[in-house]
XYZ file of N, CA and C in Angstrom:
327
model
N 0.912 -1.628 -0.230
C -0.029 -0.425 -0.311
C 1.035 1.160 -0.123
N 0.745 2.316 -0.985
C 1.221 3.268 -1.026
C 0.177 4.600 -0.140
N 1.270 5.996 -0.372
C 0.480 6.839 0.634
C -0.835 7.689 0.266
N -0.304 7.345 -0.807
C -1.940 7.560 -2.072
C -2.574 6.941 -2.433
N -3.158 5.392 -1.401
C -4.133 3.860 -2.358
C -4.857 4.643 -1.573
N -5.189 5.722 -1.081
C -6.382 6.258 -0.088
C -7.915 7.036 -1.266
N -6.460 7.510 -1.715
C -7.593 7.983 -3.153
C -9.560 7.374 -3.726
N -8.767 6.560 -3.769
C -9.865 5.171 -4.416
C -10.023 3.860 -3.855
N -9.832 4.363 -2.510
C -9.917 2.464 -2.304
C -9.309 1.629 -3.034
N -8.924 1.403 -4.043
C -8.238 0.307 -5.158
C -7.127 0.343 -4.909
N -6.300 -0.578 -4.988
C -5.301 -0.386 -5.606
C -4.664 -1.640 -6.429
N -5.659 -1.878 -7.487
C -5.835 -2.012 -8.793
C -5.683 -2.134 -10.060
N -6.451 -0.873 -9.041
C -6.818 0.315 -11.169
C -7.566 0.357 -11.639
N -8.825 -0.821 -11.066
C -9.327 -1.383 -12.234
C -11.158 -0.793 -12.331
N -11.166 0.488 -10.944
C -12.675 1.565 -10.469
C -11.951 2.874 -11.330
N -12.543 3.245 -12.008
C -12.457 3.627 -13.111
C -13.075 5.221 -12.530
N -13.654 5.342 -11.639
C -14.591 6.121 -11.065
C -14.261 6.757 -9.844
N -15.125 8.350 -9.883
C -14.741 8.155 -8.191
C -13.498 8.594 -7.359
N -12.668 8.751 -8.674
C -11.033 8.587 -8.754
C -10.158 10.068 -8.425
N -10.031 10.412 -7.651
C -9.492 12.018 -7.556
C -8.083 11.827 -6.831
N -7.627 12.519 -6.568
C -6.088 12.819 -6.301
C -5.833 13.293 -5.274
N -6.011 13.370 -3.718
C -4.810 13.977 -2.863
C -3.643 14.530 -2.991
N -4.151 15.873 -1.400
C -2.821 16.778 -1.672
C -1.921 16.784 -1.671
N -0.782 17.039 -2.815
C 0.362 17.053 -3.100
C 0.531 15.027 -3.861
N -1.061 14.618 -4.554
C -0.024 14.242 -5.330
C 0.280 13.848 -7.194
N -0.496 15.299 -7.014
C -0.339 15.593 -8.666
C 1.173 16.062 -8.694
N 2.085 16.870 -7.355
C 3.663 16.804 -7.646
C 4.234 15.990 -7.381
N 3.625 14.890 -6.955
C 4.512 13.335 -6.457
C 4.996 13.377 -7.276
N 3.131 13.023 -8.315
C 2.725 12.072 -9.551
C 4.730 12.563 -10.597
N 3.999 14.499 -10.747
C 6.091 15.343 -11.630
C 6.761 15.064 -11.232
N 6.815 14.526 -10.085
C 8.289 14.749 -9.854
C 8.305 13.289 -10.142
N 7.679 12.169 -10.133
C 8.051 10.969 -10.338
C 8.050 10.735 -11.449
N 7.333 11.533 -12.885
C 7.858 11.220 -14.038
C 8.399 12.536 -15.110
N 9.730 13.253 -13.898
C 10.446 13.954 -14.492
C 11.630 13.864 -14.489
N 11.468 12.002 -14.496
C 12.539 10.920 -14.895
C 12.153 10.558 -15.804
N 13.077 11.104 -18.181
C 13.384 9.217 -18.167
C 13.128 8.734 -18.524
N 13.902 7.729 -17.303
C 13.136 6.575 -17.381
C 12.155 6.408 -16.437
N 11.747 7.036 -15.846
C 9.973 6.757 -15.607
C 9.485 6.994 -16.519
N 9.491 7.899 -16.726
C 8.141 8.058 -17.881
C 7.969 6.777 -19.404
N 8.956 6.827 -20.394
C 9.736 5.357 -21.026
C 8.246 4.099 -19.622
N 9.092 4.071 -18.430
C 7.891 2.829 -17.839
C 6.803 3.232 -18.073
N 6.354 4.436 -18.015
C 4.620 4.913 -17.830
C 4.520 4.470 -19.181
N 5.247 4.521 -20.374
C 4.595 5.077 -21.279
C 4.654 3.170 -22.422
N 6.059 2.113 -21.821
C 6.004 0.366 -21.812
C 4.215 -0.493 -21.372
N 4.340 0.517 -19.761
C 2.875 -0.510 -18.749
C 1.635 0.292 -19.690
N 1.867 1.639 -20.416
C 0.137 2.590 -21.243
C 0.108 1.650 -22.268
N 0.859 1.022 -23.157
C 0.357 -0.028 -23.693
C 1.014 -1.288 -23.835
N 0.124 -1.136 -22.879
C 0.378 -2.933 -23.013
C -1.175 -3.312 -21.458
N -2.037 -3.682 -22.196
C -3.734 -3.774 -22.373
C -4.241 -4.205 -20.663
N -3.080 -5.190 -19.233
C -2.526 -5.799 -18.934
C -1.177 -5.288 -17.676
N -1.142 -6.998 -17.520
C 0.148 -7.065 -16.159
C 1.143 -7.289 -17.770
N 2.417 -6.684 -16.810
C 3.757 -6.567 -17.922
C 4.449 -7.383 -16.288
N 5.413 -8.942 -16.686
C 6.497 -9.080 -15.607
C 7.222 -8.222 -15.450
N 7.745 -8.460 -14.246
C 8.885 -6.756 -13.832
C 10.125 -7.568 -14.909
N 10.838 -9.073 -15.047
C 11.727 -9.463 -15.651
C 11.163 -9.214 -16.907
N 10.787 -9.087 -17.812
C 9.761 -8.345 -19.066
C 10.317 -6.799 -19.189
N 10.052 -5.734 -18.423
C 10.900 -5.175 -17.750
C 11.590 -4.904 -17.866
N 12.084 -4.838 -17.311
C 14.416 -5.474 -16.819
C 14.568 -5.009 -18.971
N 14.257 -6.523 -18.585
C 14.849 -7.197 -20.182
C 14.676 -5.817 -21.487
N 13.566 -4.978 -21.800
C 13.489 -3.614 -22.625
C 14.796 -2.827 -22.218
N 15.002 -2.571 -20.451
C 15.649 -1.215 -20.405
C 17.150 -1.740 -20.225
N 17.906 -0.731 -20.203
C 19.452 -1.230 -20.115
C 19.931 -0.897 -18.947
N 19.250 -0.585 -17.464
C 19.136 -1.000 -16.669
C 19.742 -1.649 -15.235
N 19.801 -1.254 -15.068
C 20.766 -2.881 -13.622
C 18.693 -3.051 -12.739
N 18.874 -3.827 -12.035
C 17.966 -5.036 -12.298
C 17.545 -3.363 -10.877
N 19.097 -3.364 -9.664
C 19.011 -3.001 -8.632
C 18.066 -0.905 -8.922
N 18.912 -0.666 -10.229
C 17.816 0.816 -11.105
C 16.579 0.396 -10.921
N 16.124 -0.387 -11.511
C 14.549 -0.003 -11.487
C 13.774 -0.523 -10.861
N 14.287 -1.582 -10.232
C 13.791 -1.354 -8.433
C 13.251 -0.137 -7.879
N 14.058 0.478 -8.112
C 13.860 2.349 -7.524
C 12.608 3.240 -8.290
N 13.142 2.541 -9.502
C 12.173 3.618 -10.759
C 11.085 2.771 -10.200
N 10.943 1.357 -10.010
C 9.446 0.782 -10.210
C 8.903 1.462 -8.083
N 9.759 1.556 -7.974
C 8.777 2.038 -6.485
C 8.818 3.368 -5.893
N 9.588 4.549 -7.347
C 9.055 5.965 -6.836
C 7.212 6.029 -7.645
N 7.198 5.217 -8.647
C 6.373 4.783 -9.377
C 4.705 5.030 -8.549
N 5.285 3.368 -8.088
C 3.872 2.694 -6.850
C 3.644 4.130 -5.381
N 5.297 4.989 -5.642
C 5.179 5.513 -4.286
C 3.909 6.602 -4.446
N 4.224 7.119 -5.719
C 3.020 7.867 -6.632
C 2.000 7.699 -6.237
N 1.328 6.780 -7.472
C 0.395 5.869 -7.201
C -0.106 5.856 -8.806
N 1.249 5.564 -9.569
C 1.293 5.474 -10.744
C 1.063 3.855 -11.018
N 1.668 3.340 -10.500
C 1.509 1.912 -11.030
C 1.154 0.776 -9.735
N 0.695 -0.467 -9.952
C 0.076 -0.455 -9.308
C 1.293 -3.128 -9.510
N 1.566 -3.016 -9.003
C 2.638 -4.394 -8.519
C 2.174 -5.354 -7.466
N 1.775 -6.618 -8.513
C 0.925 -7.244 -7.951
C 2.233 -8.511 -7.647
N 3.451 -8.691 -6.048
C 3.885 -9.932 -6.610
C 3.407 -11.031 -5.357
N 4.375 -12.296 -6.530
C 3.845 -13.733 -6.240
C 5.635 -14.164 -5.921
N 5.247 -14.377 -4.196
C 7.147 -14.820 -4.460
C 7.833 -14.001 -4.645
N 9.718 -14.382 -5.422
C 9.857 -13.520 -5.685
C 9.709 -13.364 -7.650
N 8.882 -13.222 -8.272
C 8.205 -12.476 -8.583
C 7.657 -11.514 -9.078
N 7.136 -10.228 -10.081
C 6.166 -9.729 -9.995
C 5.777 -8.808 -11.524
N 4.325 -8.961 -10.486
C 3.756 -8.383 -12.250
C 3.103 -6.445 -11.435
N 3.900 -5.864 -13.372
C 3.471 -4.614 -13.466
C 2.062 -3.804 -14.001
N 1.413 -3.436 -13.129
C 0.180 -2.629 -13.941
C 0.142 -0.739 -14.445
N 0.141 -0.526 -15.013
C -0.688 0.708 -14.454
C -1.483 1.432 -13.830
N -1.866 2.466 -13.317
C -3.043 2.779 -12.076
C -4.092 3.779 -13.287
N -4.557 3.148 -14.417
C -5.167 3.703 -15.249
C -6.419 4.923 -14.448
N -6.228 4.197 -13.863
C -7.824 5.592 -12.383
C -6.579 6.959 -12.371
N -5.567 5.707 -11.501
C -5.058 7.722 -11.435
C -4.589 8.345 -12.512
N -3.880 7.725 -13.977
C -3.795 8.468 -14.831
C -4.378 9.789 -14.980
N -5.620 8.391 -16.124
C -7.137 9.794 -16.080
C -7.142 11.031 -15.504
N -7.111 10.926 -13.746
C -7.401 11.422 -12.527
C -6.308 12.714 -12.989
N -5.854 12.747 -12.940
C -4.061 13.469 -13.599
C -4.622 13.549 -14.525
N -4.451 13.149 -15.465
C -4.858 14.128 -16.581
C -6.090 15.230 -15.889
N -6.701 14.970 -16.284
C -7.659 15.152 -15.622
C -7.242 17.427 -14.980
N -6.877 16.809 -13.624
C -6.851 17.395 -12.789
C -5.852 18.300 -13.615
N -4.971 18.674 -14.545
C -4.070 18.877 -15.833
C -4.618 19.780 -16.240
N -5.515 19.377 -16.649
C -6.519 19.460 -17.727
C -7.503 21.220 -16.826
N -7.634 21.553 -15.419
C -8.192 22.006 -15.023
C -7.536 23.518 -14.862
N -6.408 23.362 -14.468
C -5.281 24.549 -14.213
C -5.310 24.950 -15.300
């Protein structure tokens, strides 16, 4: 669970209605997306309709596993991705409900 999971009460990004960003979340998301690698991760996850294995993401990016782990943690903390852990394996998915709420929040500026 991340600090921003309280927005929807959801952790799997399946409910697109009633999603509101918490105070400070817009800034957390902007900070997370300020790194080109993290933006690339979001773009890759956005291109997949479901989950992506963490190992597949690792194969696509020329970075160490430790660096990937750091980037994923930053994105998860901002509430942008969901990481489903199964033993030593992990599946990644974009929290499209939060992404949509973020875009709508920016549109209101």
